[in-house]
C-alpha positions as a LaTeX table, in Angstrom:
\begin{tabular}{lrrr}
\hline
Residue & $x$ (\AA) & $y$ (\AA) & $z$ (\AA) \\
\hline
Met1 & 28.85 & 39.28 & $-195.64$ \\
Ser2 & 29.61 & 38.29 & $-199.20$ \\
Arg3 & 28.66 & 40.41 & $-202.17$ \\
Trp4 & 26.04 & 37.81 & $-203.11$ \\
Arg5 & 24.26 & 38.32 & $-199.79$ \\
Trp6 & 24.39 & 42.07 & $-200.38$ \\
Leu7 & 23.01 & 41.50 & $-203.87$ \\
Asp8 & 20.14 & 39.54 & $-202.33$ \\
Tyr9 & 19.52 & 42.45 & $-199.96$ \\
Cys10 & 19.47 & 44.88 & $-202.90$ \\
Leu11 & 17.12 & 42.67 & $-204.90$ \\
Gly12 & 14.71 & 42.58 & $-201.96$ \\
Lys13 & 13.93 & 46.26 & $-202.55$ \\
Pro14 & 10.65 & 47.05 & $-204.34$ \\
Gly15 & 11.14 & 47.00 & $-208.12$ \\
Ala16 & 14.82 & 45.99 & $-207.88$ \\
Trp17 & 16.31 & 43.67 & $-210.47$ \\
Gln18 & 19.72 & 42.29 & $-211.39$ \\
Asp19 & 21.52 & 43.24 & $-214.58$ \\
Glu20 & 24.96 & 42.72 & $-216.10$ \\
Pro21 & 25.44 & 45.71 & $-218.42$ \\
Trp22 & 29.14 & 44.92 & $-218.82$ \\
Glu23 & 30.59 & 41.42 & $-218.78$ \\
Gly24 & 31.27 & 40.38 & $-215.19$ \\
Asp25 & 29.83 & 43.56 & $-213.68$ \\
Val26 & 26.71 & 42.71 & $-211.72$ \\
Val27 & 24.49 & 45.64 & $-210.76$ \\
Ala28 & 21.19 & 46.15 & $-208.97$ \\
Lys29 & 18.73 & 48.44 & $-210.73$ \\
Val30 & 15.39 & 50.02 & $-210.00$ \\
Gly31 & 13.51 & 51.13 & $-213.07$ \\
Asp32 & 16.26 & 51.55 & $-215.63$ \\
Lys33 & 18.79 & 53.06 & $-213.19$ \\
Ile34 & 21.64 & 51.42 & $-211.27$ \\
Phe35 & 21.64 & 51.88 & $-207.50$ \\
Ala36 & 24.38 & 49.36 & $-206.58$ \\
Phe37 & 27.49 & 48.12 & $-208.39$ \\
Leu38 & 28.51 & 44.62 & $-207.24$ \\
Gly39 & 31.06 & 43.67 & $-209.90$ \\
Asn40 & 33.92 & 43.69 & $-207.43$ \\
Glu41 & 33.99 & 40.70 & $-205.09$ \\
Asn42 & 35.15 & 42.79 & $-202.13$ \\
Ala43 & 33.33 & 46.09 & $-202.61$ \\
Ile44 & 30.02 & 47.74 & $-203.47$ \\
Gly45 & 29.52 & 50.98 & $-205.37$ \\
Leu46 & 26.68 & 53.21 & $-204.14$ \\
Lys47 & 25.14 & 56.62 & $-204.77$ \\
Cys48 & 25.70 & 58.81 & $-201.71$ \\
Gly49 & 24.03 & 62.06 & $-202.69$ \\
Asp50 & 26.02 & 64.99 & $-204.00$ \\
Arg51 & 29.83 & 64.99 & $-204.01$ \\
Glu52 & 29.98 & 66.94 & $-200.74$ \\
Thr53 & 27.90 & 64.31 & $-198.92$ \\
Ala54 & 29.92 & 61.51 & $-200.52$ \\
Asp55 & 33.15 & 63.18 & $-199.32$ \\
Leu56 & 31.85 & 63.16 & $-195.74$ \\
Leu57 & 31.48 & 59.38 & $-196.04$ \\
Leu58 & 35.06 & 59.11 & $-197.34$ \\
Asp59 & 36.19 & 60.86 & $-194.16$ \\
Arg60 & 33.97 & 58.68 & $-191.97$ \\
Tyr61 & 35.18 & 55.40 & $-193.53$ \\
Gln62 & 38.81 & 56.26 & $-194.21$ \\
Gly63 & 40.59 & 53.33 & $-195.80$ \\
Ala64 & 37.31 & 51.48 & $-196.44$ \\
Ala65 & 35.72 & 53.91 & $-198.91$ \\
Ser66 & 36.89 & 55.59 & $-202.08$ \\
Lys67 & 35.51 & 57.83 & $-204.79$ \\
Met68 & 34.31 & 55.72 & $-207.74$ \\
Ala69 & 36.13 & 56.08 & $-211.03$ \\
Tyr70 & 34.26 & 58.01 & $-213.75$ \\
Ile71 & 31.04 & 58.62 & $-211.79$ \\
Gly72 & 32.54 & 59.64 & $-208.45$ \\
Lys73 & 32.12 & 63.30 & $-209.33$ \\
His74 & 28.37 & 62.65 & $-209.25$ \\
Gly75 & 28.39 & 61.40 & $-205.65$ \\
Trp76 & 29.22 & 57.70 & $-206.07$ \\
Asn77 & 31.60 & 55.93 & $-203.68$ \\
Thr78 & 32.96 & 52.40 & $-203.37$ \\
Phe79 & 32.76 & 50.73 & $-199.95$ \\
Gln80 & 34.86 & 47.73 & $-198.95$ \\
Leu81 & 32.99 & 44.59 & $-197.89$ \\
Asn82 & 35.79 & 43.27 & $-195.70$ \\
Gly83 & 34.11 & 43.81 & $-192.33$ \\
Thr84 & 35.62 & 47.25 & $-191.72$ \\
Ile85 & 32.17 & 48.82 & $-192.12$ \\
Ala86 & 29.45 & 47.25 & $-189.95$ \\
Pro87 & 26.73 & 45.37 & $-191.85$ \\
Asp88 & 24.02 & 47.69 & $-190.47$ \\
Glu89 & 25.90 & 50.66 & $-191.90$ \\
Ile90 & 26.25 & 48.97 & $-195.30$ \\
Lys91 & 22.48 & 48.38 & $-195.23$ \\
Glu92 & 21.92 & 52.08 & $-194.53$ \\
Leu93 & 24.22 & 53.04 & $-197.39$ \\
Ile94 & 22.33 & 50.69 & $-199.77$ \\
Asp95 & 18.99 & 52.04 & $-198.55$ \\
Thr96 & 20.15 & 55.61 & $-199.17$ \\
Ser97 & 21.44 & 54.80 & $-202.65$ \\
Tyr98 & 18.16 & 53.08 & $-203.55$ \\
Asp99 & 16.07 & 55.98 & $-202.20$ \\
Leu100 & 18.15 & 58.56 & $-204.08$ \\
Ile101 & 17.78 & 56.69 & $-207.37$ \\
Val102 & 14.05 & 56.05 & $-206.91$ \\
Ala103 & 13.54 & 59.77 & $-206.25$ \\
Lys104 & 15.10 & 60.55 & $-209.66$ \\
Leu105 & 12.83 & 58.17 & $-211.56$ \\
Pro106 & 9.74 & 59.54 & $-213.28$ \\
Lys107 & 6.71 & 58.86 & $-211.09$ \\
Ser108 & 5.40 & 56.40 & $-213.67$ \\
Lys109 & 8.53 & 54.25 & $-213.26$ \\
Arg110 & 8.75 & 54.32 & $-209.46$ \\
Pro111 & 7.94 & 51.07 & $-207.65$ \\
Thr112 & 4.72 & 51.03 & $-205.68$ \\
\hline
\end{tabular}
């Protein structure tokens, strides 16, 4: 699936909206927080939990996942959208990222 279809999936989440905080870098946000980076045509950046959990996903998807620059130490990974990872698994990764970010939002900013 293309990144635009994955963006559509992200934007289907309650309270999700598209932003471009940096020129050419499309992201999906909930509240005021990013839960998916879609600036790269062939990859998606997602929150995976803590660094230990994110490292387990690097092992699971060797060659198709990498630690994100700058924010990787906070549990963010990049996943290739080249078919190496099954679409159902990408959906699960997006769902997890969204849920983790929503949980960090103040209750007043969480989608209903």
